[in-house]
PDB file of C-alpha atoms and ligand atoms in Angstrom:
ATOM      1  CA  UNK D   1       0.000   0.000   0.000  1.00 63.00           C
ATOM      2  CA  UNK D   2       1.893   3.038  -1.257  1.00 60.00           C
ATOM      3  CA  UNK D   3      -0.337   5.538   0.559  1.00 75.00           C
ATOM      4  CA  UNK D   4       0.739   4.277   3.997  1.00 79.00           C
ATOM      5  CA  UNK D   5       3.954   6.313   3.974  1.00 77.00           C
ATOM      6  CA  UNK D   6       1.971   9.578   3.767  1.00 83.00           C
ATOM      7  CA  UNK D   7      -0.101   8.787   6.879  1.00 88.00           C
ATOM      8  CA  UNK D   8       0.633   9.171  10.576  1.00 90.00           C
ATOM      9  CA  UNK D   9       1.860   5.881  12.103  1.00 89.00           C
ATOM     10  CA  UNK D  10      -1.509   5.357  13.804  1.00 92.00           C
ATOM     11  CA  UNK D  11      -3.407   5.916  10.548  1.00 94.00           C
ATOM     12  CA  UNK D  12      -1.086   3.598   8.641  1.00 94.00           C
ATOM     13  CA  UNK D  13      -1.580   0.844  11.239  1.00 96.00           C
ATOM     14  CA  UNK D  14      -5.354   1.169  11.165  1.00 96.00           C
ATOM     15  CA  UNK D  15      -5.525   1.324   7.363  1.00 97.00           C
ATOM     16  CA  UNK D  16      -3.341  -1.777   7.007  1.00 97.00           C
ATOM     17  CA  UNK D  17      -5.365  -3.662   9.643  1.00 98.00           C
ATOM     18  CA  UNK D  18      -8.680  -2.826   7.963  1.00 97.00           C
ATOM     19  CA  UNK D  19      -7.401  -3.829   4.578  1.00 97.00           C
ATOM     20  CA  UNK D  20      -6.003  -7.107   5.947  1.00 98.00           C
ATOM     21  CA  UNK D  21      -9.313  -7.790   7.714  1.00 98.00           C
ATOM     22  CA  UNK D  22     -11.148  -7.587   4.371  1.00 97.00           C
ATOM     23  CA  UNK D  23      -8.831 -10.213   2.898  1.00 98.00           C
ATOM     24  CA  UNK D  24      -9.117 -12.455   5.956  1.00 98.00           C
ATOM     25  CA  UNK D  25     -12.919 -12.317   5.958  1.00 97.00           C
ATOM     26  CA  UNK D  26     -12.931 -13.580   2.366  1.00 96.00           C
ATOM     27  CA  UNK D  27     -10.452 -16.403   3.051  1.00 97.00           C
ATOM     28  CA  UNK D  28     -11.241 -19.984   3.973  1.00 97.00           C
ATOM     29  CA  UNK D  29      -7.698 -21.052   4.749  1.00 98.00           C
ATOM     30  CA  UNK D  30      -5.400 -18.353   6.134  1.00 98.00           C
ATOM     31  CA  UNK D  31      -1.740 -19.219   6.729  1.00 98.00           C
ATOM     32  CA  UNK D  32       1.063 -16.927   7.930  1.00 98.00           C
ATOM     33  CA  UNK D  33       4.817 -17.117   7.392  1.00 99.00           C
ATOM     34  CA  UNK D  34       6.763 -15.230  10.048  1.00 98.00           C
ATOM     35  CA  UNK D  35      10.352 -14.009  10.154  1.00 98.00           C
ATOM     36  CA  UNK D  36      12.750 -12.228  12.473  1.00 96.00           C
ATOM     37  CA  UNK D  37      10.864  -8.896  12.149  1.00 97.00           C
ATOM     38  CA  UNK D  38       8.075 -10.503  14.148  1.00 98.00           C
ATOM     39  CA  UNK D  39      10.292 -10.549  17.232  1.00 97.00           C
ATOM     40  CA  UNK D  40      12.115  -7.217  17.063  1.00 96.00           C
ATOM     41  CA  UNK D  41       9.437  -5.616  19.251  1.00 97.00           C
ATOM     42  CA  UNK D  42      10.492  -8.111  21.964  1.00 96.00           C
ATOM     43  CA  UNK D  43      14.092  -6.879  21.766  1.00 94.00           C
ATOM     44  CA  UNK D  44      15.272  -9.870  19.709  1.00 94.00           C
ATOM     45  CA  UNK D  45      17.306  -8.431  16.842  1.00 91.00           C
ATOM     46  CA  UNK D  46      16.569  -9.431  13.261  1.00 90.00           C
ATOM     47  CA  UNK D  47      19.255 -10.555  10.896  1.00 84.00           C
ATOM     48  CA  UNK D  48      19.690  -7.820   8.350  1.00 80.00           C
ATOM     49  CA  UNK D  49      18.774  -4.531  10.003  1.00 78.00           C
ATOM     50  CA  UNK D  50      21.754  -2.176  10.480  1.00 79.00           C
ATOM     51  CA  UNK D  51      23.647  -2.640  13.751  1.00 80.00           C
ATOM     52  CA  UNK D  52      22.312  -6.160  14.280  1.00 84.00           C
ATOM     53  CA  UNK D  53      24.504  -8.163  16.712  1.00 84.00           C
ATOM     54  CA  UNK D  54      24.204 -10.986  14.163  1.00 84.00           C
ATOM     55  CA  UNK D  55      26.808  -9.106  12.108  1.00 86.00           C
ATOM     56  CA  UNK D  56      29.343  -9.402  14.939  1.00 85.00           C
ATOM     57  CA  UNK D  57      28.273 -12.991  15.632  1.00 88.00           C
ATOM     58  CA  UNK D  58      27.563 -14.472  12.201  1.00 90.00           C
ATOM     59  CA  UNK D  59      26.053 -17.950  12.035  1.00 91.00           C
ATOM     60  CA  UNK D  60      28.610 -20.742  11.674  1.00 96.00           C
ATOM     61  CA  UNK D  61      28.084 -22.740   8.452  1.00 97.00           C
ATOM     62  CA  UNK D  62      27.253 -26.386   9.119  1.00 98.00           C
ATOM     63  CA  UNK D  63      30.319 -27.869   7.425  1.00 98.00           C
ATOM     64  CA  UNK D  64      32.646 -25.705   9.508  1.00 98.00           C
ATOM     65  CA  UNK D  65      30.784 -26.616  12.701  1.00 98.00           C
ATOM     66  CA  UNK D  66      31.311 -30.296  11.942  1.00 98.00           C
ATOM     67  CA  UNK D  67      34.944 -29.853  10.923  1.00 98.00           C
ATOM     68  CA  UNK D  68      36.614 -28.843  14.203  1.00 98.00           C
ATOM     69  CA  UNK D  69      36.223 -28.514  17.947  1.00 98.00           C
ATOM     70  CA  UNK D  70      37.525 -24.957  17.629  1.00 97.00           C
ATOM     71  CA  UNK D  71      34.711 -23.996  15.221  1.00 98.00           C
ATOM     72  CA  UNK D  72      32.144 -25.592  17.525  1.00 98.00           C
ATOM     73  CA  UNK D  73      33.446 -23.638  20.517  1.00 98.00           C
ATOM     74  CA  UNK D  74      33.256 -20.453  18.449  1.00 97.00           C
ATOM     75  CA  UNK D  75      29.711 -21.285  17.260  1.00 97.00           C
ATOM     76  CA  UNK D  76      28.585 -21.776  20.856  1.00 98.00           C
ATOM     77  CA  UNK D  77      30.334 -18.580  21.968  1.00 96.00           C
ATOM     78  CA  UNK D  78      28.473 -16.606  19.282  1.00 95.00           C
ATOM     79  CA  UNK D  79      25.162 -18.234  20.126  1.00 96.00           C
ATOM     80  CA  UNK D  80      25.426 -17.368  23.806  1.00 96.00           C
ATOM     81  CA  UNK D  81      26.538 -13.811  22.969  1.00 93.00           C
ATOM     82  CA  UNK D  82      23.354 -13.421  20.902  1.00 93.00           C
ATOM     83  CA  UNK D  83      21.165 -15.111  23.524  1.00 94.00           C
ATOM     84  CA  UNK D  84      22.561 -12.831  26.245  1.00 94.00           C
ATOM     85  CA  UNK D  85      21.613  -9.865  24.113  1.00 90.00           C
ATOM     86  CA  UNK D  86      17.907 -10.552  24.650  1.00 89.00           C
ATOM     87  CA  UNK D  87      17.840 -12.539  27.890  1.00 90.00           C
ATOM     88  CA  UNK D  88      14.354 -12.704  29.400  1.00 92.00           C
ATOM     89  CA  UNK D  89      12.544 -11.644  26.194  1.00 96.00           C
ATOM     90  CA  UNK D  90       8.821 -12.351  26.238  1.00 98.00           C
ATOM     91  CA  UNK D  91       6.277 -12.528  23.382  1.00 98.00           C
ATOM     92  CA  UNK D  92       5.204  -9.170  21.957  1.00 98.00           C
ATOM     93  CA  UNK D  93       1.916  -7.656  20.854  1.00 98.00           C
ATOM     94  CA  UNK D  94       2.187  -9.362  17.451  1.00 98.00           C
ATOM     95  CA  UNK D  95       2.835 -12.826  18.917  1.00 98.00           C
ATOM     96  CA  UNK D  96      -0.096 -12.444  21.293  1.00 98.00           C
ATOM     97  CA  UNK D  97      -2.416 -11.285  18.512  1.00 98.00           C
ATOM     98  CA  UNK D  98      -1.407 -14.173  16.248  1.00 98.00           C
ATOM     99  CA  UNK D  99      -1.933 -16.658  19.090  1.00 98.00           C
ATOM    100  CA  UNK D 100      -5.422 -15.217  19.540  1.00 97.00           C
ATOM    101  CA  UNK D 101      -6.164 -15.502  15.814  1.00 98.00           C
ATOM    102  CA  UNK D 102      -5.021 -19.133  15.934  1.00 98.00           C
ATOM    103  CA  UNK D 103      -7.140 -19.936  18.989  1.00 97.00           C
ATOM    104  CA  UNK D 104     -10.177 -18.379  17.290  1.00 96.00           C
ATOM    105  CA  UNK D 105      -9.628 -20.574  14.234  1.00 96.00           C
ATOM    106  CA  UNK D 106      -8.914 -17.569  11.996  1.00 97.00           C
ATOM    107  CA  UNK D 107      -5.255 -18.407  11.318  1.00 98.00           C
ATOM    108  CA  UNK D 108      -4.907 -22.055  10.373  1.00 98.00           C
ATOM    109  CA  UNK D 109      -1.134 -22.498  10.564  1.00 98.00           C
ATOM    110  CA  UNK D 110       1.867 -20.404  11.624  1.00 98.00           C
ATOM    111  CA  UNK D 111       4.904 -21.273   9.537  1.00 98.00           C
ATOM    112  CA  UNK D 112       7.945 -19.616  11.068  1.00 98.00           C
ATOM    113  CA  UNK D 113      11.577 -19.057  10.188  1.00 98.00           C
ATOM    114  CA  UNK D 114      12.159 -17.939  13.754  1.00 98.00           C
ATOM    115  CA  UNK D 115      14.076 -20.030  16.222  1.00 97.00           C
ATOM    116  CA  UNK D 116      13.118 -18.078  19.339  1.00 97.00           C
ATOM    117  CA  UNK D 117      10.117 -20.115  20.579  1.00 98.00           C
ATOM    118  CA  UNK D 118       8.060 -16.911  20.968  1.00 98.00           C
ATOM    119  CA  UNK D 119       4.984 -18.182  19.092  1.00 98.00           C
ATOM    120  CA  UNK D 120       4.805 -21.175  21.426  1.00 98.00           C
ATOM    121  CA  UNK D 121       5.408 -18.950  24.462  1.00 98.00           C
ATOM    122  CA  UNK D 122       2.463 -16.806  23.312  1.00 98.00           C
ATOM    123  CA  UNK D 123       0.254 -19.907  23.277  1.00 98.00           C
ATOM    124  CA  UNK D 124       0.248 -21.231  19.708  1.00 98.00           C
ATOM    125  CA  UNK D 125      -0.175 -25.019  20.097  1.00 98.00           C
ATOM    126  CA  UNK D 126       2.471 -27.337  18.639  1.00 95.00           C
ATOM    127  CA  UNK D 127       0.156 -28.723  15.946  1.00 97.00           C
ATOM    128  CA  UNK D 128      -0.475 -25.204  14.602  1.00 98.00           C
ATOM    129  CA  UNK D 129       3.170 -24.161  14.269  1.00 98.00           C
ATOM    130  CA  UNK D 130       5.802 -25.275  11.820  1.00 98.00           C
ATOM    131  CA  UNK D 131       9.422 -24.363  12.576  1.00 98.00           C
ATOM    132  CA  UNK D 132      11.357 -24.324   9.327  1.00 98.00           C
ATOM    133  CA  UNK D 133      14.711 -23.451  10.888  1.00 98.00           C
ATOM    134  CA  UNK D 134      14.433 -25.351  14.143  1.00 98.00           C
ATOM    135  CA  UNK D 135      14.499 -23.983  17.685  1.00 98.00           C
ATOM    136  CA  UNK D 136      17.379 -22.253  19.447  1.00 97.00           C
ATOM    137  CA  UNK D 137      16.107 -22.719  22.991  1.00 97.00           C
ATOM    138  CA  UNK D 138      17.550 -26.230  23.318  1.00 98.00           C
ATOM    139  CA  UNK D 139      20.181 -28.454  21.709  1.00 98.00           C
ATOM    140  CA  UNK D 140      20.342 -31.957  20.246  1.00 98.00           C
ATOM    141  CA  UNK D 141      22.969 -34.644  19.722  1.00 98.00           C
ATOM    142  CA  UNK D 142      23.697 -34.947  16.010  1.00 98.00           C
ATOM    143  CA  UNK D 143      24.262 -38.717  16.391  1.00 98.00           C
ATOM    144  CA  UNK D 144      21.492 -40.050  18.640  1.00 98.00           C
ATOM    145  CA  UNK D 145      19.137 -37.049  18.661  1.00 97.00           C
ATOM    146  CA  UNK D 146      19.016 -36.787  22.453  1.00 98.00           C
ATOM    147  CA  UNK D 147      17.885 -33.394  23.690  1.00 98.00           C
ATOM    148  CA  UNK D 148      20.278 -31.360  25.846  1.00 98.00           C
ATOM    149  CA  UNK D 149      19.459 -28.153  27.663  1.00 98.00           C
ATOM    150  CA  UNK D 150      21.377 -24.939  26.959  1.00 98.00           C
ATOM    151  CA  UNK D 151      22.497 -24.691  30.609  1.00 97.00           C
ATOM    152  CA  UNK D 152      24.372 -27.975  30.137  1.00 98.00           C
ATOM    153  CA  UNK D 153      26.015 -26.680  26.941  1.00 98.00           C
ATOM    154  CA  UNK D 154      26.939 -23.394  28.564  1.00 97.00           C
ATOM    155  CA  UNK D 155      28.578 -25.174  31.505  1.00 97.00           C
ATOM    156  CA  UNK D 156      30.766 -27.210  29.124  1.00 97.00           C
ATOM    157  CA  UNK D 157      31.838 -24.070  27.314  1.00 95.00           C
ATOM    158  CA  UNK D 158      32.300 -21.694  30.217  1.00 93.00           C
ATOM    159  CA  UNK D 159      33.603 -24.111  32.891  1.00 92.00           C
ATOM    160  CA  UNK D 160      35.572 -26.609  30.830  1.00 91.00           C
ATOM    161  CA  UNK D 161      36.273 -24.513  27.731  1.00 93.00           C
ATOM    162  CA  UNK D 162      35.024 -27.228  25.398  1.00 97.00           C
ATOM    163  CA  UNK D 163      32.070 -27.653  23.082  1.00 98.00           C
ATOM    164  CA  UNK D 164      29.357 -29.850  24.624  1.00 98.00           C
ATOM    165  CA  UNK D 165      29.263 -33.594  23.887  1.00 98.00           C
ATOM    166  CA  UNK D 166      26.276 -35.929  24.206  1.00 98.00           C
ATOM    167  CA  UNK D 167      25.807 -37.386  27.670  1.00 97.00           C
ATOM    168  CA  UNK D 168      24.465 -40.616  26.161  1.00 98.00           C
ATOM    169  CA  UNK D 169      26.727 -41.366  23.185  1.00 98.00           C
ATOM    170  CA  UNK D 170      29.508 -38.773  23.158  1.00 98.00           C
ATOM    171  CA  UNK D 171      28.295 -37.323  19.835  1.00 98.00           C
ATOM    172  CA  UNK D 172      28.481 -33.676  18.810  1.00 98.00           C
ATOM    173  CA  UNK D 173      25.774 -31.525  20.421  1.00 98.00           C
ATOM    174  CA  UNK D 174      24.389 -28.626  18.405  1.00 98.00           C
ATOM    175  CA  UNK D 175      21.682 -26.030  18.990  1.00 98.00           C
ATOM    176  CA  UNK D 176      18.466 -27.445  17.534  1.00 98.00           C
ATOM    177  CA  UNK D 177      18.496 -24.926  14.696  1.00 98.00           C
ATOM    178  CA  UNK D 178      19.075 -25.435  10.990  1.00 97.00           C
ATOM    179  CA  UNK D 179      22.429 -23.911  10.047  1.00 96.00           C
ATOM    180  CA  UNK D 180      23.457 -22.624   6.639  1.00 94.00           C
ATOM    181  CA  UNK D 181      24.399 -25.721   4.633  1.00 95.00           C
ATOM    182  CA  UNK D 182      22.373 -28.095   6.823  1.00 96.00           C
ATOM    183  CA  UNK D 183      19.500 -30.072   5.304  1.00 96.00           C
ATOM    184  CA  UNK D 184      16.026 -28.657   5.912  1.00 96.00           C
ATOM    185  CA  UNK D 185      13.899 -30.645   8.376  1.00 96.00           C
ATOM    186  CA  UNK D 186      11.877 -32.997   6.158  1.00 97.00           C
ATOM    187  CA  UNK D 187       8.724 -33.240   8.244  1.00 97.00           C
ATOM    188  CA  UNK D 188       8.518 -29.459   8.762  1.00 98.00           C
ATOM    189  CA  UNK D 189       8.981 -28.843   5.038  1.00 98.00           C
ATOM    190  CA  UNK D 190       6.347 -31.464   4.213  1.00 98.00           C
ATOM    191  CA  UNK D 191       3.819 -29.870   6.568  1.00 98.00           C
ATOM    192  CA  UNK D 192       4.670 -26.342   5.403  1.00 98.00           C
ATOM    193  CA  UNK D 193       4.331 -27.252   1.731  1.00 98.00           C
ATOM    194  CA  UNK D 194       0.941 -28.820   2.442  1.00 98.00           C
ATOM    195  CA  UNK D 195      -0.264 -25.816   4.481  1.00 98.00           C
ATOM    196  CA  UNK D 196       0.943 -23.209   1.977  1.00 98.00           C
ATOM    197  CA  UNK D 197      -0.234 -25.229  -1.001  1.00 98.00           C
ATOM    198  CA  UNK D 198      -3.778 -25.464   0.305  1.00 98.00           C
ATOM    199  CA  UNK D 199      -4.085 -21.897   1.652  1.00 98.00           C
ATOM    200  CA  UNK D 200      -6.191 -19.315  -0.124  1.00 98.00           C
ATOM    201  CA  UNK D 201      -4.535 -16.454   1.810  1.00 98.00           C
ATOM    202  CA  UNK D 202      -0.894 -16.281   2.871  1.00 98.00           C
ATOM    203  CA  UNK D 203       0.585 -13.360   4.806  1.00 98.00           C
ATOM    204  CA  UNK D 204       4.357 -13.023   5.181  1.00 99.00           C
ATOM    205  CA  UNK D 205       5.166 -11.049   8.348  1.00 98.00           C
ATOM    206  CA  UNK D 206       8.514  -9.473   9.284  1.00 98.00           C
ATOM    207  CA  UNK D 207      10.653 -11.319   6.792  1.00 98.00           C
ATOM    208  CA  UNK D 208      13.016 -10.026   4.141  1.00 97.00           C
ATOM    209  CA  UNK D 209      11.916 -13.087   2.110  1.00 98.00           C
ATOM    210  CA  UNK D 210      15.470 -13.656   0.980  1.00 96.00           C
ATOM    211  CA  UNK D 211      16.047 -17.034   2.628  1.00 94.00           C
ATOM    212  CA  UNK D 212      15.025 -20.047   0.559  1.00 95.00           C
ATOM    213  CA  UNK D 213      13.277 -22.467   0.588  1.00 96.00           C
ATOM    214  CA  UNK D 214      11.192 -20.591   3.212  1.00 98.00           C
ATOM    215  CA  UNK D 215      10.534 -17.733   0.786  1.00 98.00           C
ATOM    216  CA  UNK D 216       9.316 -20.166  -1.862  1.00 98.00           C
ATOM    217  CA  UNK D 217       6.248 -21.033   0.260  1.00 98.00           C
ATOM    218  CA  UNK D 218       4.244 -17.848  -0.442  1.00 98.00           C
ATOM    219  CA  UNK D 219       5.047 -18.287  -4.125  1.00 98.00           C
ATOM    220  CA  UNK D 220       3.774 -21.851  -4.015  1.00 98.00           C
ATOM    221  CA  UNK D 221       0.590 -20.629  -2.311  1.00 98.00           C
ATOM    222  CA  UNK D 222       0.126 -17.844  -4.849  1.00 98.00           C
ATOM    223  CA  UNK D 223       0.714 -20.181  -7.774  1.00 98.00           C
ATOM    224  CA  UNK D 224      -2.021 -22.419  -6.343  1.00 98.00           C
ATOM    225  CA  UNK D 225      -4.450 -19.498  -6.370  1.00 98.00           C
ATOM    226  CA  UNK D 226      -3.900 -17.920  -2.933  1.00 98.00           C
ATOM    227  CA  UNK D 227      -3.758 -14.194  -2.276  1.00 98.00           C
ATOM    228  CA  UNK D 228      -0.188 -13.362  -1.190  1.00 98.00           C
ATOM    229  CA  UNK D 229       0.243 -10.353   1.133  1.00 98.00           C
ATOM    230  CA  UNK D 230       3.345  -8.920   2.848  1.00 98.00           C
ATOM    231  CA  UNK D 231       3.403  -7.114   6.201  1.00 98.00           C
ATOM    232  CA  UNK D 232       6.960  -5.878   6.603  1.00 98.00           C
ATOM    233  CA  UNK D 233       8.867  -2.755   7.530  1.00 96.00           C
ATOM    234  CA  UNK D 234      10.975  -2.056   4.440  1.00 96.00           C
ATOM    235  CA  UNK D 235      11.536  -3.904   1.203  1.00 97.00           C
ATOM    236  CA  UNK D 236      11.536  -7.656   0.720  1.00 98.00           C
ATOM    237  CA  UNK D 237      12.879  -9.904  -2.006  1.00 98.00           C
ATOM    238  CA  UNK D 238       9.337 -10.722  -3.145  1.00 98.00           C
ATOM    239  CA  UNK D 239       7.690  -7.291  -3.225  1.00 98.00           C
ATOM    240  CA  UNK D 240       7.009  -7.620  -6.956  1.00 98.00           C
ATOM    241  CA  UNK D 241       5.447 -11.051  -6.489  1.00 98.00           C
ATOM    242  CA  UNK D 242       2.865 -10.145  -3.844  1.00 98.00           C
ATOM    243  CA  UNK D 243      -0.701  -8.961  -4.478  1.00 98.00           C
ATOM    244  CA  UNK D 244      -0.366  -6.254  -1.835  1.00 97.00           C
ATOM    245  CA  UNK D 245       2.232  -5.128   0.684  1.00 97.00           C
ATOM    246  CA  UNK D 246       1.960  -3.150   3.893  1.00 97.00           C
ATOM    247  CA  UNK D 247       5.151  -1.343   4.906  1.00 97.00           C
ATOM    248  CA  UNK D 248       4.356  -0.840   8.572  1.00 97.00           C
ATOM    249  CA  UNK D 249       5.103  -2.170  12.095  1.00 97.00           C
ATOM    250  CA  UNK D 250       3.794  -5.720  12.380  1.00 98.00           C
ATOM    251  CA  UNK D 251       2.834  -5.928  16.089  1.00 98.00           C
ATOM    252  CA  UNK D 252       0.242  -3.122  16.292  1.00 98.00           C
ATOM    253  CA  UNK D 253      -1.263  -4.098  12.917  1.00 98.00           C
ATOM    254  CA  UNK D 254      -1.771  -7.700  14.030  1.00 98.00           C
ATOM    255  CA  UNK D 255      -3.219  -6.531  17.308  1.00 98.00           C
ATOM    256  CA  UNK D 256      -5.701  -4.264  15.526  1.00 98.00           C
ATOM    257  CA  UNK D 257      -6.488  -7.016  13.015  1.00 98.00           C
ATOM    258  CA  UNK D 258      -7.292  -9.440  15.845  1.00 97.00           C
ATOM    259  CA  UNK D 259      -9.630  -6.860  17.396  1.00 96.00           C
ATOM    260  CA  UNK D 260     -11.451  -6.246  14.090  1.00 94.00           C
ATOM    261  CA  UNK D 261     -11.946  -9.950  13.506  1.00 93.00           C
ATOM    262  CA  UNK D 262     -12.876 -10.722  17.115  1.00 83.00           C
ATOM    263  CA  UNK D 263     -15.770  -8.287  16.754  1.00 55.00           C
ATOM    264  CA  UNK D 264     -16.957 -10.438  13.861  1.00 52.00           C
ATOM    265  CA  UNK D 265     -16.679 -13.686  15.843  1.00 48.00           C
ATOM    266  CA  UNK D 266     -18.358 -12.445  19.027  1.00 46.00           C
TER     267      UNK D 266
HETATM  268  P1  NAD X 301      15.498 -10.756   8.172  1.00 82.28           P
HETATM  269  O1  NAD X 301      16.293 -10.162   9.277  1.00 82.28           O
HETATM  270  O2  NAD X 301      16.168 -11.095   6.907  1.00 82.28           O
HETATM  271  O3  NAD X 301      14.301  -9.773   7.814  1.00 82.28           O
HETATM  272  C1  NAD X 301      13.500  -9.200   8.823  1.00 82.28           C
HETATM  273  C2  NAD X 301      12.613  -8.180   8.155  1.00 82.28           C
HETATM  274  O4  NAD X 301      11.684  -7.715   9.132  1.00 82.28           O
HETATM  275  C3  NAD X 301      13.369  -6.949   7.642  1.00 82.28           C
HETATM  276  O5  NAD X 301      12.923  -6.652   6.337  1.00 82.28           O
HETATM  277  C4  NAD X 301      12.975  -5.854   8.630  1.00 82.28           C
HETATM  278  O6  NAD X 301      12.944  -4.572   8.035  1.00 82.28           O
HETATM  279  C5  NAD X 301      11.597  -6.306   9.047  1.00 82.28           C
HETATM  280  N1  NAD X 301      11.175  -5.853  10.373  1.00 82.28           N
HETATM  281  C6  NAD X 301      11.942  -5.685  11.490  1.00 82.28           C
HETATM  282  N2  NAD X 301      11.177  -5.310  12.530  1.00 82.28           N
HETATM  283  C7  NAD X 301       9.903  -5.240  12.069  1.00 82.28           C
HETATM  284  C8  NAD X 301       8.661  -4.903  12.665  1.00 82.28           C
HETATM  285  N3  NAD X 301       8.586  -4.563  13.965  1.00 82.28           N
HETATM  286  N4  NAD X 301       7.555  -4.920  11.902  1.00 82.28           N
HETATM  287  C9  NAD X 301       7.615  -5.255  10.587  1.00 82.28           C
HETATM  288  N5  NAD X 301       8.762  -5.572   9.974  1.00 82.28           N
HETATM  289  C10 NAD X 301       9.894  -5.585  10.701  1.00 82.28           C
HETATM  290  O7  NAD X 301      14.725 -12.010   8.779  1.00 82.28           O
HETATM  291  P2  NAD X 301      14.205 -13.346   8.105  1.00 82.28           P
HETATM  292  O8  NAD X 301      13.606 -13.058   6.771  1.00 82.28           O
HETATM  293  O9  NAD X 301      13.402 -14.039   9.122  1.00 82.28           O
HETATM  294  O10 NAD X 301      15.537 -14.187   7.839  1.00 82.28           O
HETATM  295  C11 NAD X 301      16.525 -14.292   8.849  1.00 82.28           C
HETATM  296  C12 NAD X 301      16.989 -15.702   9.172  1.00 82.28           C
HETATM  297  O11 NAD X 301      17.697 -15.693  10.423  1.00 82.28           O
HETATM  298  C13 NAD X 301      15.829 -16.639   9.374  1.00 82.28           C
HETATM  299  O12 NAD X 301      16.141 -17.788   8.681  1.00 82.28           O
HETATM  300  C14 NAD X 301      15.753 -16.933  10.870  1.00 82.28           C
HETATM  301  O13 NAD X 301      15.781 -18.331  11.099  1.00 82.28           O
HETATM  302  C15 NAD X 301      17.026 -16.377  11.465  1.00 82.28           C
HETATM  303  N6  NAD X 301      16.755 -15.425  12.591  1.00 82.28           N
HETATM  304  C16 NAD X 301      15.800 -15.708  13.522  1.00 82.28           C
HETATM  305  C17 NAD X 301      15.530 -14.793  14.551  1.00 82.28           C
HETATM  306  C18 NAD X 301      14.462 -15.129  15.557  1.00 82.28           C
HETATM  307  O14 NAD X 301      14.185 -16.302  15.804  1.00 82.28           O
HETATM  308  N7  NAD X 301      13.830 -14.126  16.182  1.00 82.28           N
HETATM  309  C19 NAD X 301      16.231 -13.602  14.611  1.00 82.28           C
HETATM  310  C20 NAD X 301      17.206 -13.340  13.642  1.00 82.28           C
HETATM  311  C21 NAD X 301      17.448 -14.263  12.627  1.00 82.28           C
HETATM  312 ZN1   ZN X 302      24.012 -38.790  21.440  1.00 82.28          ZN
END
């Protein structure tokens, strides 16, 4: 919506919410794809915005992580530096609004690129959320799959100056996220493809839509006949592909959208 930039922030939020509500009322199957911009209002930095601590702590590619103990120690050091940056973060207005839309049956599925567990913390049930890039709030053994808590990993690093190893089998323990160069989780991709492919409305929220295959999901939905909308501050890689885009803060828009639609349900 080009006109949004000429409005006051409050007007732009309300205009975007009303316009989104019209689309949602027409839809039978409404799916969202969320990205890091969803969580910036909680103090969790996104990836590409200027000054992001991700730049100082870039993700370790998977092959390097596997290649040496030194790289693993460095990967863990960077992860904890980033985690410490937003210690104690709680879900924001946008997460709470989306959770409400899910509980009211208005949003069918939340597909997320985020690894911060905020949708779940806001109350979205496990069967309604698909994590494409895993979850950074725990770790797993790459050999036997056993879950390890971050406190255990941090102790290994900070007390013993070594990368954590599996308590059961001695295998390499890694945050339960999908690193660059690591295979996508098959079951999550299967569910996401099904959800996007059968949606008739897909809204990408707070994502630069530059990371694939996540960014291919709205295109799949659109090619199957869905309306594809973008709610994002700033440009995305798919602006020319969407039916409409709203360049505005996500949290307040989602909150207003949930209020508009709740009035319909009640
Ligand atoms: P990105 O950083 O590439 O893009 C985020 C987009 O959101 C930007 O265009 C930014 O302008 C916009 N944005 C920021 N705050 C916003 C707000 N309040 N309202 C609306 N828009 C806002 O993020 P991405 O596309 O998700 O890709 C980054 C990758 O890094 C993902 O794969 C993700 O797994 C990972 N990551 C996750 C988190 C997280 O879990 N919170 C944080 C950083 C990175
Ligand atoms: Zn193991």
